[in-house]
Amino acid sequence: MTEPQLLETPDREPGGTSEPGVRKPQTVARTRRRGGDDRSAETPYLQVRDLTVTFPTADGPVRAVQGLSYTLSLGRTLAVVGESGSGKSVSSMAIMGLHDPSSTRITGSISVGGQEIVGMSPAQLRRHRGGTAAMIFQDPPSSLHPYFTVGDQIVEAYRAHHKVSKRVARDRAVDLLGRVGIPNPRRRLDDHPHQFSGGMRQRAMIAMALVNDPKLLIADEPTTALDVTVQAQILDLIMDLQQDFGSAVLFITHDLGVVAEIADDVLVMYGGRAVEHGRVEAILGRPQHPYTWGLLESIPAVSGEPTRLHPIPGLPPSLLALPTGCSFHPRCEFAGRLDGACTRELPDLISRAADTTRTSRCHLPDPEQVFQTEILPRLP
Amino acid sequence: MLIYLLRRIASAVSVIVVTLVASFGLFFVAPTDPAGVICGQRCTPERYADISASLNLDEPVVQQVGEYLKGLVAGRTYHSGGLTIDCDAPCLGYSYTLGQPVTKLIGQALPVTVSIVLGGAVVYLAVGILAGVVAARRRGTYLDRIMVGTSLGINAVPYFVLALLVALYATFLPHAGYHPLLENPLTWAVGLLAAWLTLGVANAAAYTRYARASMIETLGEDYIRTARAKGISERRVVYRHGLRAAVTPIATIFGLDLAFQLTGAIFTEAMFGLPGLGVLTLRAFNQYDLPVLMAGVLIGSVVLVAMNLLVDILYTILDPRVRLG
Ligand SMILES: Nc1ncnc2c1ncn2[C@@H]1O[C@H](COP(=O)(O)OP(=O)(O)O)[C@@H](O)[C@H]1O
Ligand code: SF4
Ligand SMILES: [Mg+2]
């Protein structure tokens, strides 16, 4: 796959968002750089190649991720979208090396900063987890340990990777809590998570993830459990910190509104496979895959008018027995047009238009035209 | 917090007083001839008169209870065979069958029971929790199944059978007997070993299952995944993050078990010839020694109420989200 080329976007602001030295995460204006640096010459920091994750279960192997490949460079944000159960979390947990080796089969390759994660020894994995790569989880109330103070938990994360005294680690924790916008950080350090609001807990989670300066940050639906205002603040914070830390961000979400907000690139997953991949403008502006179209149709319009939601009909496929051919065919309104090809043959994830930076997995010969004439008029 | 505690203690005391009055009624008022019962089979008329006078059995019931309560806080006197016996506070009564103040009897028996129960608790908590954690981490494997199977098997055997088996077959164990801890800690421990083992094995089986279930639930929590994602060792994940949360529900079960065992260590005591509370109460029951029975009930209610209170306090220490008030 070729690394996407620099692409100017209308709202691009070369200078970044905040003045040097001034950090007010809560009030940062929601303008932002996108695709700021052209790093296509470098080797991408994260390279996932032909990743397959299988869970052997009593009912048979659950293929949660199949043949997944993508790359992500430092300073860039890749959004992974898809309905729940599409393999977003499972694939990112594999990057963190978080799957239990005794009950998970992982094949393919995951390279983070040149180091292969698949098959890594437990000791090396410990250095990787929280060190080179860190993860922010969805639901902060249950993702922080209820019995330990916020400070303890951040200190522990820092000391897992740095041989320093508790005092030094506490100072570091205070510093990080301040940076993620928690007022009075030294005092709040000794609070338990339940004494924090939802948004503050997520900030603390972010502070914990960033405490070791990881080059790869994975955020698994970090704003799903939060209300809209807080959600916007957290997104701003993540984008802001990404700029400061220059890290690569893998952002998992099922909210296309969030994708438009933060992503450079988008990967759409369905039934454990990538079905569409490319620059955010391309995927949201001119999507080629009927599943992506379905996702777009199911976003509620932002305006206040009562909106008609079009959820994609049907249910996500069973990972124990994926439909033959294109896994999306039982739910696809275009499956009938293609003479049975959809039920016979799995389409390849290949580039299907003049724009070679994008790929999709669908048999339709003229997806862009179908989108323009049939889908666009239906969108809210 | 302080107000809560005072309120809880006040309610605890009132529960105990109600139990006391109720059992007083049951033992001293309901029988047509309590003095005769207390006096026993070889009762002399003099002794009968002593008992009647000492317990104020001719007075109204309220006054009898009053005397009893007064004895608890200020002490009282008993008459027996022309002698006057001072029963110092807290006076729980006088056993005419044993010729001893009940407080003294209890004072001798209580340390025995407490030693058995606490020592046994150390055994079953350590073994049960450790085994439960191991089984939880290896959930679904043969080891796990063997451990759960063994634990269920042990619990299927009635406790007294288990105690009997240990007494009969574990002959390699030192001879059971009670020697006060303060005299010689070593002989104290050696004499109690068989009892600890019996109590320990029986309860470790149950605690293995409690700990396993609690640990499996905890290890599935999101914060455990977060802990793993930090890059700390798996042992730290399991024992610091996992066990810390998993023991909280076990503490509740433990508190109530402890209360139950303190009041019902009878089999263990009887089987190993240890002169504890259970044996004392059973003897009192057989000989209609009402003052001792009465004290047994009192101790039992104090233990139960105290354990409940203790569990609640422990809970707030274990789980910072729980606040008293
Ligand atoms: N440990 C596991 N054993 C069996 N199946 C699993 C396991 N973990 C996840 N799965 C399955 O893998 C699929 C993908 O899950 P996930 O990656 O969490 O989806 P999402 O895209 O919502 O994050 C789901 O159907 C889930 O049930
Ligand atoms: S391959 Fe066929 S079924 Fe699959 S998305 Fe394309 S048109 Fe629909
Ligand atoms: Mg998920």
XYZ file of C-alpha atoms and ligand atoms in Angstrom:
741
model
C 0.000 0.000 0.000
C 1.340 3.425 -0.828
C 1.575 6.007 1.877
C -0.920 8.763 1.154
C 0.590 11.933 -0.272
C 0.332 15.363 1.252
C -3.025 16.787 0.582
C -4.044 20.339 1.287
C -7.313 20.769 3.080
C -9.310 23.968 3.186
C -9.186 24.410 6.943
C -5.492 23.855 7.203
C -3.651 26.147 9.562
C 0.077 25.766 9.170
C 0.933 27.236 12.546
C -0.974 24.668 14.543
C -3.550 25.589 17.107
C -1.940 26.972 20.214
C 0.706 29.523 20.865
C 3.929 28.113 22.189
C 4.034 27.795 25.929
C 0.348 28.430 26.405
C -1.697 25.354 27.073
C -5.326 25.661 27.781
C -6.748 22.439 26.513
C -10.326 23.243 27.445
C -10.411 26.400 25.415
C -8.319 25.508 22.406
C -10.059 26.683 19.283
C -11.399 23.847 17.240
C -9.387 24.675 14.174
C -6.736 22.241 13.297
C -4.022 21.089 11.050
C -4.724 18.032 9.050
C -2.109 16.042 7.229
C 0.279 18.701 8.454
C 3.608 17.066 7.832
C 4.545 15.151 4.822
C 6.225 12.128 6.299
C 5.654 9.835 3.380
C 9.381 9.486 2.916
C 9.811 7.866 6.339
C 8.959 4.313 7.187
C 5.587 4.426 8.894
C 5.825 4.007 12.665
C 3.092 1.385 12.725
C 2.837 -1.250 10.043
C 0.129 -3.867 10.235
C 0.427 -6.573 7.614
C -2.041 -9.348 6.935
C -3.101 -9.435 10.571
C -5.456 -12.223 11.543
C -6.767 -12.698 15.075
C -8.690 -15.855 15.876
C -10.260 -16.971 19.146
C -10.811 -20.695 19.425
C -14.173 -21.165 21.145
C -16.421 -24.107 21.914
C -18.507 -23.211 18.841
C -15.482 -23.040 16.587
C -12.880 -20.417 15.765
C -14.076 -16.808 15.972
C -12.224 -14.897 13.283
C -12.361 -11.427 14.782
C -9.805 -9.882 12.406
C -8.806 -11.198 8.994
C -6.094 -10.098 6.600
C -5.881 -6.578 7.972
C -3.137 -4.321 6.607
C -2.471 -0.650 7.113
C 0.243 1.792 8.072
C 0.368 4.834 10.306
C 3.099 7.474 10.473
C 4.154 9.669 13.358
C 2.122 12.828 13.658
C -0.850 11.367 11.856
C -4.242 10.118 12.956
C -5.913 7.064 11.530
C -9.557 6.591 12.381
C -10.840 3.033 12.435
C -14.600 2.930 12.034
C -17.212 0.220 11.841
C -20.184 -1.144 13.724
C -19.643 -2.786 17.044
C -18.176 -6.250 16.631
C -16.273 -5.406 13.459
C -12.893 -6.105 15.030
C -11.731 -2.591 15.850
C -10.841 -3.279 19.465
C -9.480 -6.749 18.842
C -7.086 -5.474 16.168
C -5.855 -2.614 18.332
C -5.450 -4.853 21.366
C -3.221 -6.997 19.164
C -1.058 -3.952 18.488
C -0.760 -3.429 22.231
C 0.063 -7.100 22.675
C -2.859 -7.393 25.086
C -4.362 -10.666 23.914
C -3.944 -13.690 26.121
C -1.630 -15.924 24.086
C -3.231 -19.052 25.515
C -6.633 -18.253 24.047
C -5.802 -16.207 20.960
C -4.162 -17.071 17.663
C -2.487 -14.162 15.942
C -0.813 -14.372 12.543
C 0.612 -11.751 10.243
C 2.856 -8.939 11.292
C 2.589 -5.847 13.456
C 5.634 -3.639 13.437
C 5.819 -0.736 15.876
C 8.851 1.490 15.508
C 10.596 -1.314 13.654
C 9.861 -3.925 16.341
C 7.759 -6.948 15.579
C 4.949 -7.390 18.121
C 3.527 -10.710 16.950
C 5.408 -13.441 18.808
C 7.234 -11.023 21.102
C 8.406 -12.405 24.458
C 6.352 -11.433 27.531
C 9.240 -9.363 28.904
C 9.595 -7.388 25.675
C 5.842 -6.978 25.476
C 5.835 -5.383 28.911
C 8.298 -2.775 27.699
C 6.171 -2.193 24.644
C 2.898 -1.833 26.521
C 2.622 1.624 27.960
C 6.152 2.397 26.777
C 6.225 2.650 22.983
C 2.470 2.273 22.665
C -0.279 3.301 25.057
C -4.019 2.910 24.971
C -6.953 4.984 26.151
C -10.058 2.924 26.756
C -13.677 3.678 26.210
C -15.315 3.788 29.555
C -13.313 5.654 32.152
C -15.514 4.782 35.141
C -14.606 1.146 34.736
C -11.197 1.576 33.133
C -9.555 3.100 36.165
C -9.111 0.961 39.256
C -11.761 2.053 41.754
C -9.629 1.237 44.815
C -6.457 3.105 43.922
C -5.975 6.840 43.746
C -5.575 8.467 40.361
C -2.054 9.465 41.346
C -1.122 5.913 42.340
C -2.248 4.640 38.990
C -0.286 7.196 36.997
C 2.772 6.757 39.200
C 2.592 3.015 38.662
C 2.439 3.490 34.896
C 5.484 5.746 34.962
C 7.490 3.540 37.279
C 6.772 0.504 35.136
C 9.058 2.077 32.542
C 11.320 4.409 34.501
C 13.532 3.515 37.429
C 12.714 6.575 39.504
C 11.615 7.260 43.055
C 7.954 7.624 43.947
C 8.514 11.349 44.461
C 9.871 11.881 40.987
C 7.056 9.823 39.545
C 4.514 11.858 41.510
C 5.942 15.077 40.149
C 5.690 13.620 36.688
C 2.066 12.643 37.360
C 1.272 16.156 38.571
C 2.865 17.549 35.441
C 0.821 15.291 33.192
C -2.452 15.912 35.036
C -1.832 19.609 34.597
C -1.154 19.146 30.925
C -4.405 17.336 30.326
C -6.226 20.235 31.934
C -7.009 19.030 35.444
C -7.086 22.006 37.781
C -5.183 21.717 41.047
C -3.356 18.579 39.914
C -1.241 18.099 43.019
C -4.274 17.990 45.222
C -6.321 15.845 42.865
C -3.551 13.264 42.719
C -4.793 11.663 45.921
C -8.402 11.469 44.813
C -9.980 8.211 43.849
C -11.483 7.909 40.375
C -15.042 8.141 41.705
C -14.255 11.647 42.922
C -13.612 12.721 39.332
C -16.262 13.606 36.773
C -16.505 11.501 33.624
C -14.568 13.978 31.541
C -11.903 14.368 34.209
C -11.517 10.622 34.459
C -10.924 10.448 30.741
C -8.352 13.233 31.084
C -6.660 11.241 33.833
C -6.734 8.188 31.583
C -5.038 10.232 28.869
C -2.450 11.510 31.331
C -1.735 7.937 32.335
C -1.380 6.857 28.718
C 0.973 9.713 27.865
C 3.110 9.545 30.990
C 5.835 7.568 29.217
C 5.805 9.598 25.992
C 4.539 6.774 23.809
C 5.065 7.247 20.092
C 1.877 5.367 19.332
C -1.359 6.282 21.042
C -4.409 4.096 20.574
C -7.712 5.617 21.626
C -10.526 3.077 21.675
C -13.787 5.042 21.514
C -12.463 7.461 24.119
C -15.438 9.790 23.966
C -18.342 7.408 23.503
C -19.343 7.437 27.156
C -19.148 11.226 27.493
C -21.657 13.960 26.813
C -21.233 16.102 23.728
C -19.470 19.121 25.236
C -17.008 17.019 27.166
C -16.541 14.868 24.099
C -15.458 17.914 22.095
C -13.039 18.949 24.836
C -11.465 15.524 24.972
C -11.074 15.400 21.188
C -9.383 18.787 21.254
C -7.130 17.610 24.020
C -6.074 14.498 22.153
C -5.367 16.459 18.976
C -3.493 19.075 20.924
C -1.364 16.589 22.772
C -0.686 14.699 19.580
C 0.901 17.814 18.205
C 3.007 18.302 21.300
C 4.110 14.702 21.473
C 4.294 14.133 17.720
C 2.855 10.678 18.169
C 0.905 8.495 15.800
C -2.719 8.199 16.863
C -4.974 5.272 16.109
C -8.462 6.471 16.869
C -11.263 3.948 17.071
C -14.802 5.213 16.835
C -18.141 4.451 15.314
C -18.981 8.131 15.085
C -18.294 9.543 11.633
C -18.735 13.061 12.982
C -15.711 12.489 15.184
C -13.821 11.063 12.225
C -14.358 14.220 10.204
C -13.076 16.156 13.161
C -9.815 14.421 13.855
C -8.670 11.945 11.244
C -6.095 12.166 8.490
C -6.918 8.714 7.221
C -9.847 6.390 7.670
C -10.079 2.634 7.753
C -13.580 1.172 7.551
C -13.953 -2.315 9.000
C -16.707 -4.840 8.493
C -16.817 -8.371 9.855
C -13.145 -8.317 10.807
C -11.922 -7.065 7.441
C -11.010 -3.673 6.052
C -13.570 -2.703 3.428
C -12.418 0.807 2.646
C -9.281 2.788 3.377
C -7.975 6.195 2.366
C -7.711 9.894 3.168
C -10.507 11.286 5.284
C -11.700 13.656 2.564
C -11.952 10.792 0.128
C -13.698 8.353 2.446
C -16.198 10.820 3.870
C -16.595 12.917 0.717
C -16.669 10.274 -2.002
C -16.959 6.884 -0.341
C -16.886 3.864 -2.622
C -18.159 1.054 -0.447
C -21.876 0.420 0.151
C -21.140 -0.239 3.830
C -19.518 3.186 4.196
C -22.555 4.652 2.481
C -24.729 2.925 5.023
C -22.661 4.391 7.856
C -23.012 7.877 6.367
C -26.755 7.489 6.057
C -27.033 6.454 9.637
C -25.393 9.550 11.150
C -27.914 11.931 12.608
C -27.649 15.371 11.013
C -25.997 17.889 13.288
C -28.649 20.540 12.741
C -31.496 20.777 15.174
C -34.213 19.498 12.865
C -35.724 16.170 13.645
C -33.626 13.713 11.723
C -34.525 10.503 10.068
C -31.955 7.903 10.805
C -31.314 5.110 8.381
C -29.620 2.402 10.279
C -28.137 -0.234 8.031
C -30.755 -2.989 7.792
C -29.894 -6.376 9.232
C -27.318 -7.381 11.776
C -23.529 -7.600 11.734
C -22.385 -11.020 10.529
C -21.494 -13.913 12.771
C -17.746 -14.217 12.958
C -18.125 -17.971 13.347
C -19.570 -18.288 9.859
C -19.099 -15.233 7.675
C -21.377 -15.021 4.632
C -19.776 -16.391 1.469
C -18.287 -13.963 -1.012
C -18.584 -10.377 0.169
C -19.482 -10.587 3.872
C -21.717 -7.558 3.484
C -23.952 -9.081 0.802
C -26.892 -10.101 3.021
C -27.318 -6.441 3.966
C -26.275 -4.776 0.718
C -28.904 -3.248 -1.532
C -26.556 -3.506 -4.528
C -25.744 -7.177 -4.163
C -28.483 -8.125 -6.614
C -27.013 -6.043 -9.411
C -23.910 -8.042 -9.917
C -25.051 -11.391 -11.195
C -24.232 -13.330 -8.045
C -20.619 -12.190 -7.914
C -21.225 -10.790 -4.444
C -22.235 -14.135 -2.957
C -19.533 -16.065 -4.844
C -16.389 -14.117 -4.496
C -14.753 -11.994 -1.832
C -13.748 -8.714 -3.496
C -10.126 -7.645 -3.045
C -9.204 -4.507 -1.171
C -7.770 -2.598 -4.099
C -7.681 0.832 -5.584
C -10.739 1.334 -7.794
C -10.385 4.819 -9.194
C -7.836 7.235 -10.536
C -6.961 8.123 -6.927
C -4.505 5.369 -6.000
C -4.192 6.413 -2.353
C -7.504 4.808 -1.571
C -8.749 1.251 -1.658
C -12.090 -0.479 -1.265
C -13.468 -3.983 -1.242
C -16.528 -4.111 -3.523
C -17.428 -5.608 -6.902
C -19.351 -2.543 -8.107
C -17.614 -1.345 -11.271
C -18.635 2.307 -10.920
C -18.910 2.997 -7.190
C -18.279 6.735 -7.401
C -21.068 7.183 -9.890
C -23.501 5.121 -7.845
C -22.613 7.283 -4.848
C -23.189 10.531 -6.740
C -26.469 9.553 -8.358
C -28.117 7.274 -5.819
C -26.657 7.836 -2.381
C -25.813 11.525 -2.197
C -29.403 12.670 -2.783
C -30.538 10.496 0.131
C -28.050 11.846 2.652
C -29.379 14.191 5.309
C -18.262 8.738 60.286
C -18.091 9.095 64.074
C -21.799 9.764 64.317
C -22.466 6.772 62.133
C -20.302 4.607 64.362
C -21.984 5.802 67.540
C -25.365 5.156 66.010
C -24.332 1.693 64.932
C -22.891 0.880 68.338
C -26.039 2.137 70.055
C -28.190 -0.033 67.855
C -25.830 -2.964 68.421
C -26.154 -2.568 72.174
C -29.923 -2.395 71.960
C -30.011 -5.573 69.879
C -27.938 -7.305 72.519
C -30.161 -6.060 75.346
C -33.277 -7.251 73.545
C -31.691 -10.670 72.999
C -30.724 -10.715 76.635
C -34.180 -9.910 77.906
C -35.781 -12.374 75.519
C -33.478 -15.193 76.538
C -33.899 -14.241 80.157
C -37.610 -14.638 79.739
C -37.105 -17.921 77.963
C -34.804 -19.421 80.551
C -35.937 -17.978 83.837
C -39.543 -16.990 83.480
C -41.042 -19.653 81.268
C -39.912 -22.715 83.263
C -42.299 -23.302 86.144
C -39.416 -23.929 88.536
C -36.158 -22.342 87.364
C -34.497 -22.745 90.731
C -35.206 -26.457 90.615
C -33.782 -26.684 87.125
C -30.650 -24.789 88.047
C -30.256 -26.751 91.229
C -29.857 -29.963 89.267
C -30.557 -33.607 89.988
C -28.940 -33.899 93.388
C -30.663 -30.847 94.761
C -30.695 -30.178 98.467
C -33.377 -27.933 99.976
C -30.659 -25.552 101.229
C -29.195 -25.163 97.795
C -32.650 -24.641 96.376
C -33.211 -21.824 98.833
C -29.804 -20.324 98.009
C -30.612 -20.262 94.324
C -34.025 -18.755 94.828
C -32.623 -16.022 97.000
C -29.557 -15.308 94.842
C -31.547 -14.991 91.664
C -34.329 -13.006 93.325
C -36.743 -15.552 91.977
C -39.446 -14.402 94.371
C -39.288 -10.871 93.072
C -41.026 -9.620 89.956
C -39.424 -10.471 86.616
C -38.421 -6.903 85.916
C -36.397 -6.830 89.065
C -34.744 -10.133 88.178
C -33.647 -8.737 84.858
C -32.558 -5.580 86.609
C -30.408 -7.571 89.005
C -28.910 -9.478 86.126
C -28.034 -6.282 84.268
C -26.713 -4.728 87.431
C -24.517 -7.772 87.878
C -23.145 -7.231 84.415
C -21.992 -3.721 85.151
C -21.473 -3.670 88.931
C -21.250 -7.282 90.064
C -23.454 -9.048 92.602
C -23.315 -11.721 95.282
C -24.541 -15.308 95.353
C -25.151 -17.639 98.237
C -24.183 -21.252 98.213
C -24.019 -23.609 101.146
C -23.722 -20.830 103.705
C -20.965 -19.121 101.742
C -21.273 -15.757 100.112
C -19.759 -15.656 96.649
C -18.773 -12.370 95.168
C -19.366 -12.269 91.491
C -17.408 -9.333 90.124
C -18.522 -7.314 87.158
C -19.092 -8.296 84.470
C -21.017 -10.917 86.362
C -22.741 -13.360 84.065
C -24.185 -15.420 86.859
C -23.154 -18.371 88.983
C -23.141 -21.979 87.876
C -24.374 -24.053 90.793
C -23.620 -27.272 88.954
C -19.980 -26.330 88.434
C -19.661 -24.170 91.504
C -18.029 -21.415 89.496
C -18.943 -17.906 88.437
C -20.024 -18.027 84.803
C -17.687 -15.184 83.864
C -14.759 -17.319 84.941
C -16.019 -20.295 82.955
C -16.462 -18.154 79.869
C -13.095 -16.534 80.457
C -11.504 -19.969 80.297
C -13.472 -21.222 77.324
C -13.458 -18.138 75.113
C -9.697 -18.023 74.424
C -9.834 -21.675 73.373
C -12.593 -21.040 70.849
C -11.051 -17.822 69.595
C -7.706 -19.592 69.160
C -9.290 -22.412 67.194
C -11.369 -20.143 64.998
C -8.770 -17.473 64.253
C -6.006 -19.993 63.639
C -8.303 -21.965 61.362
C -9.230 -18.746 59.574
C -5.601 -18.012 58.820
C -5.322 -21.462 57.266
C -8.456 -21.328 55.154
C -8.043 -17.733 54.054
C -4.464 -18.310 52.927
C -5.107 -21.648 51.257
C -8.550 -20.810 49.889
C -7.691 -17.442 48.408
C -4.431 -18.612 46.903
C -6.048 -21.703 45.414
C -8.961 -19.620 44.154
C -6.633 -17.192 42.411
C -4.683 -20.024 40.803
C -7.898 -21.683 39.624
C -9.243 -18.378 38.288
C -6.080 -17.714 36.305
C -6.199 -21.222 34.838
C -9.934 -21.149 34.316
C -11.216 -23.995 32.188
C -8.014 -26.040 32.390
C -7.734 -29.446 34.013
C -6.058 -27.919 37.031
C -9.029 -25.616 37.513
C -11.496 -28.474 37.179
C -9.570 -30.639 39.601
C -9.471 -27.824 42.134
C -13.166 -27.030 41.861
C -14.019 -30.744 41.952
C -11.918 -31.313 45.049
C -13.420 -28.323 46.750
C -16.961 -29.496 46.049
C -16.023 -32.990 47.186
C -14.676 -31.772 50.498
C -17.755 -29.681 51.119
C -20.016 -32.633 50.359
C -18.613 -34.391 53.436
C -20.408 -33.312 56.632
C -18.143 -31.286 58.838
C -18.203 -33.630 61.792
C -17.215 -36.521 59.533
C -14.279 -34.471 58.310
C -13.269 -33.686 61.879
C -13.617 -37.358 62.760
C -11.452 -38.369 59.803
C -8.721 -35.955 60.807
C -8.896 -37.130 64.417
C -8.737 -40.789 63.358
C -6.323 -40.769 60.469
C -4.070 -37.747 60.840
C -2.218 -39.534 63.608
C 1.043 -37.919 62.564
C -0.320 -34.674 64.000
C 0.699 -33.758 67.525
C -1.772 -34.582 70.238
C -4.521 -31.994 70.473
C -4.950 -30.006 73.647
C -5.209 -26.460 74.828
C -2.277 -24.657 76.384
C -2.608 -20.923 76.887
C -0.863 -18.840 74.268
C 0.810 -16.596 76.819
C 2.389 -19.505 78.651
C 4.050 -21.034 75.649
C 3.144 -20.036 72.108
C 4.699 -23.162 70.660
C 2.718 -25.673 72.698
C -0.339 -23.526 72.107
C 0.089 -23.837 68.341
C 1.060 -27.504 68.417
C -1.964 -28.435 70.499
C -4.318 -26.616 68.161
C -2.812 -27.812 64.895
C -5.297 -30.619 64.314
C -8.253 -28.321 64.940
C -6.850 -25.626 62.659
C -6.304 -28.175 59.947
C -9.837 -29.495 60.165
C -11.456 -26.099 60.211
C -8.958 -24.921 57.601
C -9.516 -27.714 55.102
C -13.289 -27.613 55.329
C -13.488 -23.865 54.837
C -10.598 -23.585 52.406
C -12.692 -25.664 50.056
C -15.508 -23.129 50.156
C -13.159 -20.156 50.090
C -11.423 -21.533 47.019
C -14.719 -21.289 45.181
C -15.574 -17.838 46.549
C -12.136 -16.531 45.643
C -12.205 -18.179 42.232
C -15.578 -16.668 41.347
C -14.666 -13.249 42.668
C -11.315 -13.312 40.916
C -12.755 -14.421 37.579
C -15.178 -11.554 37.734
C -12.476 -9.085 38.678
C -10.020 -10.264 36.041
C -12.673 -9.534 33.424
C -12.950 -5.901 34.524
C -11.810 -3.075 32.297
C -9.380 -1.756 34.885
C -7.471 -5.032 34.754
C -6.993 -4.538 31.029
C -5.854 -0.996 31.768
C -3.354 -2.347 34.289
C -1.995 -4.797 31.724
C -1.742 -2.030 29.154
C 0.644 -0.172 31.473
C 3.332 -2.776 31.029
C 3.436 -4.029 34.617
C 4.112 -7.689 35.319
C 1.262 -10.164 35.144
C 1.839 -11.076 38.774
C 1.348 -7.454 39.759
C -1.769 -7.268 37.628
C -3.255 -10.321 39.319
C -2.184 -9.802 42.915
C -2.173 -6.034 43.265
C -4.951 -4.983 40.942
C -7.023 -8.145 40.789
C -6.851 -9.515 44.294
C -7.276 -6.095 45.857
C -10.727 -5.837 44.322
C -11.588 -9.520 44.576
C -11.162 -9.767 48.357
C -13.824 -7.184 49.139
C -16.835 -9.464 48.668
C -14.930 -12.266 50.397
C -14.509 -10.051 53.469
C -18.286 -9.975 53.927
C -18.594 -13.727 53.789
C -15.641 -14.043 56.115
C -17.117 -11.763 58.756
C -20.319 -13.755 58.930
C -18.503 -17.088 58.806
C -16.312 -15.989 61.651
C -19.326 -15.104 63.772
C -20.878 -18.441 62.955
C -17.709 -20.353 63.784
C -17.122 -18.515 67.059
C -20.563 -19.518 68.225
C -20.526 -22.969 66.703
C -17.088 -24.496 66.979
C -18.677 -27.320 68.939
C -17.669 -30.212 66.675
C -14.089 -29.109 66.391
C -13.832 -28.612 70.142
C -15.562 -31.851 71.043
C -13.621 -33.910 68.512
C -10.245 -32.705 69.703
C -11.099 -32.395 73.379
C -10.592 -28.645 73.481
C -12.511 -26.964 76.321
C -14.046 -24.136 74.320
C -17.336 -22.271 74.365
C -19.159 -24.897 72.351
C -18.291 -27.677 74.780
C -19.178 -25.472 77.738
C -22.557 -24.581 76.272
C -23.318 -28.163 75.316
C -22.572 -29.330 78.842
C -24.731 -26.548 80.219
C -27.493 -27.628 77.897
C -27.288 -31.228 79.051
C -27.267 -30.264 82.719
C -29.844 -27.485 82.491
C -27.208 -25.053 83.704
C -29.331 -22.009 82.891
C -26.857 -19.281 83.925
C -24.199 -20.690 81.608
C -26.668 -21.151 78.741
C -27.827 -17.621 79.244
C -24.238 -16.381 79.029
C -23.704 -18.450 75.890
C -26.626 -16.740 74.228
C -25.335 -13.361 75.321
C -21.843 -14.005 73.966
C -23.324 -15.302 70.733
C -25.399 -12.206 70.171
C -22.470 -9.937 71.001
C -20.271 -11.787 68.518
C -22.869 -11.634 65.755
C -23.616 -7.966 66.196
C -19.947 -7.068 66.540
C -19.022 -8.997 63.415
C -21.726 -7.260 61.420
C -20.448 -3.914 62.546
C -16.875 -4.934 61.835
C -17.712 -6.070 58.316
C -19.361 -2.739 57.590
C -16.355 -0.834 58.839
C -13.998 -3.135 56.968
C -15.966 -2.503 53.814
C -15.387 1.209 53.955
C -11.702 0.578 54.436
C -11.544 -1.860 51.545
C -13.683 0.057 49.078
C -13.045 3.796 48.971
C -16.298 4.344 47.094
C -18.328 3.240 50.104
C -18.860 5.976 52.658
C -20.522 5.491 55.989
C -23.330 7.806 56.860
N -11.670 -13.169 23.811
C -12.586 -13.336 22.844
N -13.083 -14.561 22.568
C -14.011 -14.727 21.611
N -14.499 -13.754 20.851
C -14.043 -12.509 21.058
C -13.068 -12.228 22.074
N -12.802 -10.906 22.067
C -13.579 -10.374 21.097
N -14.323 -11.323 20.488
C -15.253 -11.134 19.383
O -14.581 -10.467 18.358
C -15.481 -9.614 17.691
C -14.851 -8.264 17.471
O -14.837 -7.588 18.691
P -14.288 -6.104 18.852
O -12.976 -5.981 18.189
O -14.340 -5.826 20.295
O -15.361 -5.252 18.110
P -15.428 -3.677 18.004
O -15.247 -3.372 16.567
O -16.792 -3.321 18.472
O -14.366 -3.091 18.850
C -16.748 -9.553 18.504
O -17.727 -10.309 17.824
C -16.368 -10.213 19.795
O -17.455 -10.943 20.282
S -19.360 -6.609 -3.226
Fe -21.514 -6.686 -3.619
S -22.402 -7.127 -1.654
Fe -20.351 -6.482 -1.256
S -20.561 -4.366 -0.910
Fe -20.098 -4.548 -3.057
S -22.080 -4.618 -4.017
Fe -22.426 -4.945 -1.868
Mg -14.635 -1.988 20.669
